[in-house]
mmCIF file of C-alpha atoms in Angstrom:
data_model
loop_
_atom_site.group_PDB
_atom_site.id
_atom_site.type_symbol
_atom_site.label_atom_id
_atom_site.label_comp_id
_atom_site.label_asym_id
_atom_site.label_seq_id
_atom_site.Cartn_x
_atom_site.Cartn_y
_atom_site.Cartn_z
ATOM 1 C CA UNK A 1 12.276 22.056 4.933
ATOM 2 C CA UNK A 2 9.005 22.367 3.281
ATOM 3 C CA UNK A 3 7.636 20.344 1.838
ATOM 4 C CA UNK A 4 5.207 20.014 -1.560
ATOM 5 C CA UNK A 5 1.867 18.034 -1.495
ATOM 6 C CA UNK A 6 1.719 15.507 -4.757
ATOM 7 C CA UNK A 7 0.218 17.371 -7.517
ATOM 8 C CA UNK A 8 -2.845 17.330 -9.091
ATOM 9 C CA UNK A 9 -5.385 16.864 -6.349
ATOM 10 C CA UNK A 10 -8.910 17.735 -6.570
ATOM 11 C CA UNK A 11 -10.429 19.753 -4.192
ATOM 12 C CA UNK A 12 -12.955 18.102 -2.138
ATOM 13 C CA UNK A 13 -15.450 18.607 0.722
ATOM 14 C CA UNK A 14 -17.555 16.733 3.154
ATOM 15 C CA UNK A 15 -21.160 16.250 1.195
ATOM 16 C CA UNK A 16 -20.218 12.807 -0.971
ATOM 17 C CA UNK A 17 -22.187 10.044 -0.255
ATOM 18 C CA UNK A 18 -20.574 7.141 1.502
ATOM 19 C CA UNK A 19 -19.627 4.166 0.029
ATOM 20 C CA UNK A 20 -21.133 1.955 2.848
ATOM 21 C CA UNK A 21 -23.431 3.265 5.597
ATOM 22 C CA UNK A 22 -24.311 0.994 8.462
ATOM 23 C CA UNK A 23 -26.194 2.172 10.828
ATOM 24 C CA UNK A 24 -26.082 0.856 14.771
ATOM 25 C CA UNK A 25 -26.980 -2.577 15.617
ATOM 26 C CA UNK A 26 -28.559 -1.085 19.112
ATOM 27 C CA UNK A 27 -29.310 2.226 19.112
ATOM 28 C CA UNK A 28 -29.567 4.402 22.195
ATOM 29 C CA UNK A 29 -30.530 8.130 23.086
ATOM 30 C CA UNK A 30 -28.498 10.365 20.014
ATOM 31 C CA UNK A 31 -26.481 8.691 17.489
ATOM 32 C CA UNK A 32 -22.813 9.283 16.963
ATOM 33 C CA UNK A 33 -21.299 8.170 13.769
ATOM 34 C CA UNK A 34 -17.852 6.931 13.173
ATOM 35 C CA UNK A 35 -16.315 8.134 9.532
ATOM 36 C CA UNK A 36 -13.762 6.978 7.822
ATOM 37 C CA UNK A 37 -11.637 7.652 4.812
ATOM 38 C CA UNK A 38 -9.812 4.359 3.484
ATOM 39 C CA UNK A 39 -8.105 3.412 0.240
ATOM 40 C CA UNK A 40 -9.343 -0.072 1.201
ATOM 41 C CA UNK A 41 -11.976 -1.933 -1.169
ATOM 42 C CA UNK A 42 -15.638 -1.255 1.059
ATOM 43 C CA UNK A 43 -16.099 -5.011 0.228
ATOM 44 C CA UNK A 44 -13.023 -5.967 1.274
ATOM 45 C CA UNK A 45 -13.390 -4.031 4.320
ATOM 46 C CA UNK A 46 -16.974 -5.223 5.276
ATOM 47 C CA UNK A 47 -15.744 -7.721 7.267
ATOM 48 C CA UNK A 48 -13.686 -5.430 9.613
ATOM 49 C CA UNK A 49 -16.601 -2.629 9.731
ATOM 50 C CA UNK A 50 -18.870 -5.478 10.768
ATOM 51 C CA UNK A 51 -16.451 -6.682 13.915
ATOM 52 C CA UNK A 52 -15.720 -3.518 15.024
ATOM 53 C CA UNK A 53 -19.437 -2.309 15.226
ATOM 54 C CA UNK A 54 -19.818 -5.811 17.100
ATOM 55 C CA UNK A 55 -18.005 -4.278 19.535
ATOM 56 C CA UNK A 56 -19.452 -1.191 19.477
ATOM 57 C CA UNK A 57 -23.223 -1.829 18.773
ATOM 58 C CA UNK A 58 -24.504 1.560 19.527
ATOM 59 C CA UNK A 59 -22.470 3.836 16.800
ATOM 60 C CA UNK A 60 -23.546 3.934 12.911
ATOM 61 C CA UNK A 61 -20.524 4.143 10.388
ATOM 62 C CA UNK A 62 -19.818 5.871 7.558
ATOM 63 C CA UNK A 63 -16.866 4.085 5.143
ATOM 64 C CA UNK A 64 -15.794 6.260 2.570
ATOM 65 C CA UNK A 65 -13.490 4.731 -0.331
ATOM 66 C CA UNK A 66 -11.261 6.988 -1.752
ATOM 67 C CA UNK A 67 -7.782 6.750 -3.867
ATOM 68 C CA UNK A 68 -4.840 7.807 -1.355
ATOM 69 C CA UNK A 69 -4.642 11.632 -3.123
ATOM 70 C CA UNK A 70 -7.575 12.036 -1.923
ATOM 71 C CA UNK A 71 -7.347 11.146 1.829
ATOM 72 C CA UNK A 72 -4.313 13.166 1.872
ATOM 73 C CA UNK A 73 -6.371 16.089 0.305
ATOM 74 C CA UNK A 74 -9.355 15.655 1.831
ATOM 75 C CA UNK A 75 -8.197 15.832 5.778
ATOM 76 C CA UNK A 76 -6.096 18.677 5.162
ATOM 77 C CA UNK A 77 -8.740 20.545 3.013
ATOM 78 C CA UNK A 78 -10.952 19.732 5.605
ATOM 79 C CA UNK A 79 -9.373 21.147 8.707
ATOM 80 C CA UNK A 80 -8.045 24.354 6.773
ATOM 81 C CA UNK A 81 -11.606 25.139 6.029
ATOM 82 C CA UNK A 82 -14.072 23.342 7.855
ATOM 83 C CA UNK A 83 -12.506 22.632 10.954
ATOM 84 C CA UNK A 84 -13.934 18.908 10.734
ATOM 85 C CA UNK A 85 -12.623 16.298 9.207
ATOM 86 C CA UNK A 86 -13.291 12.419 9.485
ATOM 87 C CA UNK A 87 -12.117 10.541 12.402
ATOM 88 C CA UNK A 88 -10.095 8.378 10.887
ATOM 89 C CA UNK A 89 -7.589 7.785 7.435
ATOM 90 C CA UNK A 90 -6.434 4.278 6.799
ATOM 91 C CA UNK A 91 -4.154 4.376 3.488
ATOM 92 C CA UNK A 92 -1.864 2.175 1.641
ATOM 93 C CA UNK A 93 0.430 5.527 0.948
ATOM 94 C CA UNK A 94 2.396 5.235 4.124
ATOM 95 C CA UNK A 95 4.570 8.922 2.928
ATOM 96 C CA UNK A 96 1.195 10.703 2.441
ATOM 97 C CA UNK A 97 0.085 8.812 5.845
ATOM 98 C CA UNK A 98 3.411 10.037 7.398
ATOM 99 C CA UNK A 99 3.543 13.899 5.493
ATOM 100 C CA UNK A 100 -0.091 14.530 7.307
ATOM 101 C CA UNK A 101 1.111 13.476 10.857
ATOM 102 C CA UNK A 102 4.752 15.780 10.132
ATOM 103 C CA UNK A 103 2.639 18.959 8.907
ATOM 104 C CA UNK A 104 0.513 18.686 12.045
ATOM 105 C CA UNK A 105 -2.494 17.260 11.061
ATOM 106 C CA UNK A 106 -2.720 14.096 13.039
ATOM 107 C CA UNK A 107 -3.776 13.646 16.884
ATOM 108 C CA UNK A 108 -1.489 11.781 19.338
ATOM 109 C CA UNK A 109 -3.590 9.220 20.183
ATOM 110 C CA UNK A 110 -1.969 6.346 23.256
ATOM 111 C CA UNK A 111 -3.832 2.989 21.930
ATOM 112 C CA UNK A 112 -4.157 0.061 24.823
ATOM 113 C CA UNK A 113 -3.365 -2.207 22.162
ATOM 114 C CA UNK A 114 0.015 -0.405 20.645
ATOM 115 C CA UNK A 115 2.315 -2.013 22.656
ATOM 116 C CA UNK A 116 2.305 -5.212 20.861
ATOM 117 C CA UNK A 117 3.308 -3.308 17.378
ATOM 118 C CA UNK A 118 6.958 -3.590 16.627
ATOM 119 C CA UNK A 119 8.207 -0.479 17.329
ATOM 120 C CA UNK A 120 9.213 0.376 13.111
ATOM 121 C CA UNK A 121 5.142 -0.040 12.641
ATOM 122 C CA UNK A 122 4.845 3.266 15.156
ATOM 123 C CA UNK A 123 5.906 6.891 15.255
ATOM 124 C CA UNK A 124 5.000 9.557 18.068
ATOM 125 C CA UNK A 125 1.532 8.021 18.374
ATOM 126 C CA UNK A 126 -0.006 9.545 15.632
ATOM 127 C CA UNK A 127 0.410 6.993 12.273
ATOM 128 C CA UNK A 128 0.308 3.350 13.486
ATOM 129 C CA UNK A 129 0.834 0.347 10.521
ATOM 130 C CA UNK A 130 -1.353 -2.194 10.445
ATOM 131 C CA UNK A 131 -0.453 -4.875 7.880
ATOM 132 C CA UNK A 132 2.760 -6.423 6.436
ATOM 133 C CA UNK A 133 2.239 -6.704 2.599
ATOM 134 C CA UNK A 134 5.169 -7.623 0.182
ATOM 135 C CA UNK A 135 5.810 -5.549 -3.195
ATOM 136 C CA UNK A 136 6.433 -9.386 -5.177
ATOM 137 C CA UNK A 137 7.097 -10.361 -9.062
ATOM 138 C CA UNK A 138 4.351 -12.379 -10.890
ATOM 139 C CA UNK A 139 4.820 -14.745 -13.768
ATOM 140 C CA UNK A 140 2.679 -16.323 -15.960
ATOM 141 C CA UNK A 141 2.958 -20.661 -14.985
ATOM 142 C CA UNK A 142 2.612 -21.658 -17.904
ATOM 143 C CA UNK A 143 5.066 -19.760 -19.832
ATOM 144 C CA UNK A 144 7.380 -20.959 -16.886
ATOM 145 C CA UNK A 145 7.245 -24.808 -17.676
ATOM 146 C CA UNK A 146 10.722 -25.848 -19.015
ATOM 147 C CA UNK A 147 12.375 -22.536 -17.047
ATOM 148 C CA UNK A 148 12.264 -20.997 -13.679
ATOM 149 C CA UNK A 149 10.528 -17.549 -13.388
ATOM 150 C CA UNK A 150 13.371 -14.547 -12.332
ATOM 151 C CA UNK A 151 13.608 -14.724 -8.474
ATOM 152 C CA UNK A 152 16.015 -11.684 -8.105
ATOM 153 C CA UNK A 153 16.164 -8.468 -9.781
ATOM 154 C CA UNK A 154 19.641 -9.596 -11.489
ATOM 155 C CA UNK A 155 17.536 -12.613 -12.887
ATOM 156 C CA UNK A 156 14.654 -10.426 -13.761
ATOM 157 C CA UNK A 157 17.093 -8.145 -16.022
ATOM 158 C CA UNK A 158 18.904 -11.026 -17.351
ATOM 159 C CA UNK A 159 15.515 -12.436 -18.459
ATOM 160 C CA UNK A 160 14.085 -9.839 -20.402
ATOM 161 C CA UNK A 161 17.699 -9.218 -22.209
ATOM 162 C CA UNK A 162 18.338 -12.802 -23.192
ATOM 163 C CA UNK A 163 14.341 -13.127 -24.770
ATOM 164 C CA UNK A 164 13.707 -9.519 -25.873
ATOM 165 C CA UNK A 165 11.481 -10.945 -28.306
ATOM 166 C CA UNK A 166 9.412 -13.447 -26.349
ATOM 167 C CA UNK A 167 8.778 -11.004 -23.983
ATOM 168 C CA UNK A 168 9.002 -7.730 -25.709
ATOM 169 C CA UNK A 169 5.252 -5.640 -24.428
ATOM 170 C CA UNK A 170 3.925 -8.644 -22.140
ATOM 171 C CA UNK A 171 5.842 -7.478 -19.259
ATOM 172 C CA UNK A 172 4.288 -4.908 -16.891
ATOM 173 C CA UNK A 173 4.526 -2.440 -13.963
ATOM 174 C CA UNK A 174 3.146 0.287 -12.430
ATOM 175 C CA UNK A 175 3.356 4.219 -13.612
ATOM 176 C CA UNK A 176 5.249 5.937 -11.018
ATOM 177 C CA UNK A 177 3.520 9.025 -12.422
ATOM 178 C CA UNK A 178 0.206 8.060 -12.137
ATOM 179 C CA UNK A 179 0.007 5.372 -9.378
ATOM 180 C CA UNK A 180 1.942 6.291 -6.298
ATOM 181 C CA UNK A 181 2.701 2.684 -4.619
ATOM 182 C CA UNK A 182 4.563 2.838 -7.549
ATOM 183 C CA UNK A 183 6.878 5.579 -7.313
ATOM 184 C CA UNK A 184 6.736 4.527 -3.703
ATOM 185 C CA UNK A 185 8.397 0.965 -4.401
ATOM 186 C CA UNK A 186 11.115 2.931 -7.052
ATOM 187 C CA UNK A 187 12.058 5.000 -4.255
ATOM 188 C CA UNK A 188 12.599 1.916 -1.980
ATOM 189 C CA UNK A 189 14.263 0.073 -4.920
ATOM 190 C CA UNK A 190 16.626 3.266 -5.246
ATOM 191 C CA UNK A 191 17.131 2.623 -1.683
ATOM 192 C CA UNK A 192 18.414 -0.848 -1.233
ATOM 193 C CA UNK A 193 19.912 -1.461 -4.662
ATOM 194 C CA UNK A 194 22.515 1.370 -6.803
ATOM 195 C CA UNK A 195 21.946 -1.247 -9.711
ATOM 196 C CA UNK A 196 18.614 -1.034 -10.131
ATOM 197 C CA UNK A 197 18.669 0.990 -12.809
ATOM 198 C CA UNK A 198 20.427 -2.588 -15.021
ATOM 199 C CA UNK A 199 16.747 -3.419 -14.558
ATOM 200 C CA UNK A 200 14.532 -0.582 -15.332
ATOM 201 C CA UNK A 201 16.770 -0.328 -19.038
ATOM 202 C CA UNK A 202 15.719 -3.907 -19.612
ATOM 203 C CA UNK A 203 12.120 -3.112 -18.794
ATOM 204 C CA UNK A 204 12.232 0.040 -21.342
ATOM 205 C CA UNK A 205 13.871 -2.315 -24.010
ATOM 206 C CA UNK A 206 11.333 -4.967 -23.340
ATOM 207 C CA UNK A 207 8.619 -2.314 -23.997
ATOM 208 C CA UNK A 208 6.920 -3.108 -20.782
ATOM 209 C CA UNK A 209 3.604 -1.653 -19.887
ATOM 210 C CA UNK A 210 2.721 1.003 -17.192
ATOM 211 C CA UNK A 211 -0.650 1.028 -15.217
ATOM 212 C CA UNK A 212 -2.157 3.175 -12.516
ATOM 213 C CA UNK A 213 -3.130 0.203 -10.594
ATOM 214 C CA UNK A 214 -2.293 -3.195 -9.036
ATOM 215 C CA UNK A 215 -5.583 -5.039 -11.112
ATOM 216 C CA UNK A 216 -4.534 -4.432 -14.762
ATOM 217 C CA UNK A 217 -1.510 -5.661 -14.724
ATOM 218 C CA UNK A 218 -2.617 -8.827 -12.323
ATOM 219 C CA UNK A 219 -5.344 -9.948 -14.232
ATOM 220 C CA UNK A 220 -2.747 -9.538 -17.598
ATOM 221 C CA UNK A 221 -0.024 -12.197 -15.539
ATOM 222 C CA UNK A 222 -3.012 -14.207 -15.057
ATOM 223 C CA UNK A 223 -4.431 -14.571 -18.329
ATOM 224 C CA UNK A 224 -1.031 -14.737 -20.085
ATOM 225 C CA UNK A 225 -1.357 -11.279 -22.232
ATOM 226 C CA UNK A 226 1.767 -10.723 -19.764
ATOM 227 C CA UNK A 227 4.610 -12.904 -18.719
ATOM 228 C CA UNK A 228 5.907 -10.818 -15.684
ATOM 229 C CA UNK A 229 4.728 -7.978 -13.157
ATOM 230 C CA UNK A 230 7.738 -6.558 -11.503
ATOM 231 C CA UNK A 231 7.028 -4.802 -7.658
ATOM 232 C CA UNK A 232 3.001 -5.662 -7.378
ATOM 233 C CA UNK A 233 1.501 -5.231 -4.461
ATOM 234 C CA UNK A 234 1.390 -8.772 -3.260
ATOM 235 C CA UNK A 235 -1.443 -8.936 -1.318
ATOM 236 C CA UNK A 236 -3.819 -8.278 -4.724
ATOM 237 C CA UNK A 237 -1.805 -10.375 -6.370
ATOM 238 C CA UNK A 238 -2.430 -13.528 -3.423
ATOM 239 C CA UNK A 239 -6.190 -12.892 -3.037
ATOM 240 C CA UNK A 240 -6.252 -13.460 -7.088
ATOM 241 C CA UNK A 241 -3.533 -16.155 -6.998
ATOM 242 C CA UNK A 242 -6.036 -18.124 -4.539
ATOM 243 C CA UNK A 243 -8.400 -18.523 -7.600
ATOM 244 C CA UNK A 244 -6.378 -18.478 -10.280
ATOM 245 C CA UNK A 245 -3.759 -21.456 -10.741
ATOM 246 C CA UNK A 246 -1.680 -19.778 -13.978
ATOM 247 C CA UNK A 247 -0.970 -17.089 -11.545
ATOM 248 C CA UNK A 248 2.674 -16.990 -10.112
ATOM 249 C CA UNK A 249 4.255 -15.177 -7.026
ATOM 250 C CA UNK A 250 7.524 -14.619 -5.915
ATOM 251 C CA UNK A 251 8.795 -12.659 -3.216
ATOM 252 C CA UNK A 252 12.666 -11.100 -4.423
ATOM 253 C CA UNK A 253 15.495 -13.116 -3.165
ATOM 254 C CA UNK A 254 17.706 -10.306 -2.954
ATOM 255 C CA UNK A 255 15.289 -8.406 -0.613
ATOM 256 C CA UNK A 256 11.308 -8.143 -0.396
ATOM 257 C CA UNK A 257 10.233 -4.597 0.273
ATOM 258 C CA UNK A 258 7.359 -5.122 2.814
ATOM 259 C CA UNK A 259 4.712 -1.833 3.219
ATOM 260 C CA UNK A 260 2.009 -1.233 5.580
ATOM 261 C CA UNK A 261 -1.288 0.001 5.545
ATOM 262 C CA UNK A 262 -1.271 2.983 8.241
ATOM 263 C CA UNK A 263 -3.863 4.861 10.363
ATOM 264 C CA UNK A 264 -4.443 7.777 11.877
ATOM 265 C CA UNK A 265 -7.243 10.313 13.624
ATOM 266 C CA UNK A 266 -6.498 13.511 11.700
ATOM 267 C CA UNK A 267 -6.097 16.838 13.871
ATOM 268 C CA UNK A 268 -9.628 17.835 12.847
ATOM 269 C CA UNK A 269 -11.664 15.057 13.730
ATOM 270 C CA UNK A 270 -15.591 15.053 14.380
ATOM 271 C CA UNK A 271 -15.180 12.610 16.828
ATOM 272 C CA UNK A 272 -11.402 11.273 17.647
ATOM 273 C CA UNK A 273 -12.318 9.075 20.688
ATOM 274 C CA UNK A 274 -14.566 6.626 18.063
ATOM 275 C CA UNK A 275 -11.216 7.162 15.635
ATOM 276 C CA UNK A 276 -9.039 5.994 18.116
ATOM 277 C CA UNK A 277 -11.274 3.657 19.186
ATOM 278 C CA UNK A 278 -11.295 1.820 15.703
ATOM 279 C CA UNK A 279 -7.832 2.660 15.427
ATOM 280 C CA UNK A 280 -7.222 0.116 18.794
ATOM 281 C CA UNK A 281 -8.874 -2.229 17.392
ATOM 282 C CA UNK A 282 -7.044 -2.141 13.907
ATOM 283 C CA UNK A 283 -3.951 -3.075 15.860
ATOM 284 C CA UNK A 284 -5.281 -5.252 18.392
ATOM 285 C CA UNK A 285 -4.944 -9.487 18.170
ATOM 286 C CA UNK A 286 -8.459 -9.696 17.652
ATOM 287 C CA UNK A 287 -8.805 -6.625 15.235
ATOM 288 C CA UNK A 288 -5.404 -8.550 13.485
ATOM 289 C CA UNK A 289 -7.070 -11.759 13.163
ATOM 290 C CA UNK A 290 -10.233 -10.374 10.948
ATOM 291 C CA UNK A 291 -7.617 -8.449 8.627
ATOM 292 C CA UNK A 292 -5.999 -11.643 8.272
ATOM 293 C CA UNK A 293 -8.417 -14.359 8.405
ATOM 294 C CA UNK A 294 -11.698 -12.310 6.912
ATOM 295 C CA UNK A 295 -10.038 -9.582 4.979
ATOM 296 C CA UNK A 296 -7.457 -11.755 3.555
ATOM 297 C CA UNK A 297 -4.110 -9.308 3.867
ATOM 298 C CA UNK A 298 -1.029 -10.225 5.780
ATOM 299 C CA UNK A 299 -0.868 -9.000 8.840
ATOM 300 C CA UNK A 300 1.956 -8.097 11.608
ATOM 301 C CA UNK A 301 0.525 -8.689 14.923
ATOM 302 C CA UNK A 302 3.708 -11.090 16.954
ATOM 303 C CA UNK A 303 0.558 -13.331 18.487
ATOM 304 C CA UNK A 304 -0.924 -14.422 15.158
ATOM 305 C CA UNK A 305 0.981 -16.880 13.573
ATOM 306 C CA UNK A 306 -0.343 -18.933 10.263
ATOM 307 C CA UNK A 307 -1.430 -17.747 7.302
ATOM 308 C CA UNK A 308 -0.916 -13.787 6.147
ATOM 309 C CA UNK A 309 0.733 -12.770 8.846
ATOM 310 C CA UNK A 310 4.261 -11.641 9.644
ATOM 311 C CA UNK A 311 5.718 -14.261 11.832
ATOM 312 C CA UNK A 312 4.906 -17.178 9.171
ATOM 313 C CA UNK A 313 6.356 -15.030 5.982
ATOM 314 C CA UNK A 314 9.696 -14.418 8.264
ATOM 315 C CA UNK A 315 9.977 -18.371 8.751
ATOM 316 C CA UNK A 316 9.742 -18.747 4.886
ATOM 317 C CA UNK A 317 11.840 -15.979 3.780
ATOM 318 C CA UNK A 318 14.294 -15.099 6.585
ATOM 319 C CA UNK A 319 16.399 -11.712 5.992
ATOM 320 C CA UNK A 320 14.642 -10.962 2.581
ATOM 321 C CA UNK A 321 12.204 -9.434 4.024
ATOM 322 C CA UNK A 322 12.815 -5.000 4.258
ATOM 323 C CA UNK A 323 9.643 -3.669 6.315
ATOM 324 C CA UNK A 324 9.782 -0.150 5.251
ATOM 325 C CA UNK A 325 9.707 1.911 8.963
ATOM 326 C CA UNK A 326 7.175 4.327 9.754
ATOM 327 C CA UNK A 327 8.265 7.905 9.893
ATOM 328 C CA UNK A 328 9.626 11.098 8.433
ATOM 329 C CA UNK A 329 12.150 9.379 6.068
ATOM 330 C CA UNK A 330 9.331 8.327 4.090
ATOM 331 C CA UNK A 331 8.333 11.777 3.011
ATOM 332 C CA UNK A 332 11.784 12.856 1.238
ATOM 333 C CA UNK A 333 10.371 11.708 -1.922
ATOM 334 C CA UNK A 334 7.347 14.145 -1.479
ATOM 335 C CA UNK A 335 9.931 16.790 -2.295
ATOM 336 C CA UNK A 336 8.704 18.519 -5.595
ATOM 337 C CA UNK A 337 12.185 18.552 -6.474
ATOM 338 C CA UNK A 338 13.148 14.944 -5.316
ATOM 339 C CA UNK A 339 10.222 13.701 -6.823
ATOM 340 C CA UNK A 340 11.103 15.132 -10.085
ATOM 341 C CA UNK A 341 14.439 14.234 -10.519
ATOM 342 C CA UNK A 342 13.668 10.401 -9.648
ATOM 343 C CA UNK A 343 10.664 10.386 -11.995
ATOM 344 C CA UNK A 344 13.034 11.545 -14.371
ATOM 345 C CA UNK A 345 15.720 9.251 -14.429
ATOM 346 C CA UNK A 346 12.971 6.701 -14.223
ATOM 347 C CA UNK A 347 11.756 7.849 -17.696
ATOM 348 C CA UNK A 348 15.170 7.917 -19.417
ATOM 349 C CA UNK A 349 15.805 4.497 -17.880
ATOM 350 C CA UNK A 350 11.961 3.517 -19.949
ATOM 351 C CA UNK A 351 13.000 6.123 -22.496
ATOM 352 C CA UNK A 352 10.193 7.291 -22.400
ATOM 353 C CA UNK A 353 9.421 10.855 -23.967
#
């Protein structure tokens, strides 16, 4: 079956600036440059770039931070009509991630350090996962003092119906249209739960607010302009929780949809052994311990234990916990025709015309 890119892409090409350039920490004889395209904050990610090239002292970088659209777009663009691309994409969408590897244009690349992933965080060497970050609810605290925030879908729905008024346009979500973790998390909720739907009414009746990304709608829970964020990605929603007491998190009792941020080296790449190379050390313990411990997101490494990472959220929450598995499932959604249809009964659910 073939299948349809998402729409609306921009072409692209290779002459944008990076968004951080570092340059090697010991250079010798001709330089060779590592690039990447990542949907990751460049500050977040300094930390990583910077133990990596410790490692590697005689390569530069070049970190280029760019929405997940434009990943996918850019490495197939790129090797249609260039025949270069970078050497590496690190993205958030795991279907794009996925779709790229299925249409051919990621390298199978054997990484030393692979065989400690579990093997749903793999498929046919080409996309590897990375992290293990929860889709969560938030709450406002301090709306929350004489009652206990929704901890299950059920809850959330029975919330919003039994204070319509309270809550009615301080509840808020993201625009499956617009941001695509969100119409990734709707598919997943179509997934595990035929009565999801009970909730997405109550969210149209409560008049609840749709935004492209995870920040918005955060910094909204936080301030208490919003009671409740329903299916944020909860690793924004910890780093700003760490600073921010009023700021509530709860990971669904029903079940916690966990994604991961995946990697590959695209067909096309300038230079796939420093790709695979940064790749390894993405998914190696010591590459697993900076993304946890520097870069602050849960990660799924089964030698790290402590906080953000895998083995200590499965102690807490048990069975909850759905890791979404790496592969060619993901991309059924990318269907132009799929896609439609769900966005679809997603907007009469919202009523939204």
């Amino acid at each position: 079956m073939l299948l349809a890119g998402p729409p609306g892409i921009a072409r692209t090409d290779m002459t944008d600036a990076p968004s951080v350039s570092l340059t090697p920490l010991s250079p010798s004889g001709e330089t060779r440059v590592l690039r990447i395209y990542s949907s990751l904050d460049a500050k977040i990610a300094a930390p990583l770039l910077a133990a990596f090239q410790a490692t590697r002292p005689d390569i530069g970088i070049d970190y280029f931070e760019l929405q997940t659209q434009d990943i996918y777009a850019r490495v197939i663009e790129e090797s249609d009509e260039i025949g270069r691309t970078a050497d590496l994409a690190y993205s958030s969408a795991m279907d794009l991630q996925v779709k790229l590897a299925n249409d051919g244009y990621a390298q199978s690349v054997r990484l030393p350090n692979a065989g400690a992933l579990p093997a749903w965080a793999q498929w046919r060497d080409t996309v590897y996962g990375t992290t293990f970050e929860p889709a969560v609810i938030l709450y406002h605290k301090p709306s929350f003092l004489e009652t206990e925030p929704p901890r299950t879908r059920p809850d959330f729905a029975a919330y919003l119906k039994a204070r319509e008024a309270e809550t009615y346009g301080r509840v808020g979500t993201y625009d499956v249209e617009r941001a695509g973790v969100g119409l990734f998390f709707l598919a997943r909720d179509r997934e595990h739960n035929r009565e999801i739907w009970d909730l997405f009414n109550a969210l149209g009746a409560s008049g609840v607010k749709l935004y492209s990304n995870s920040s918005a709608i955060v910094e909204r829970v936080a301030d208490g302009r919003f009671v409740l964020g329903y299916n944020i990605l909860g690793s924004y929603a910890s780093a700003w929780a760490r600073t921010d007491p009023d700021l509530g998190i709860v990971l669904p009792e029903d079940y916690t949809v966990v994604m991961s941020r995946t990697a590959l080296v695209p067909r096309s790449a300038g230079a796939p052994d420093l790709g695979a190379a940064f790749l390894d050390f993405l998914v190696s313990r010591e590459g697993q311990k900076v993304i946890a411990e520097q870069v602050g997101l849960p990660v799924l490494h089964p030698e790290l234990d402590g906080e953000n990472t895998a083995n200590a959220m499965r102690r807490t929450f048990g069975n909850r916990l759905r890791p979404i598995p790496v592969g060619p499932a993901l991309v059924v959604y990318l269907d132009q025709v799929k896609r439609n249809r769900l966005i679809e009964r997603w907007n009469r659910a919202l009523k939204v015309q």
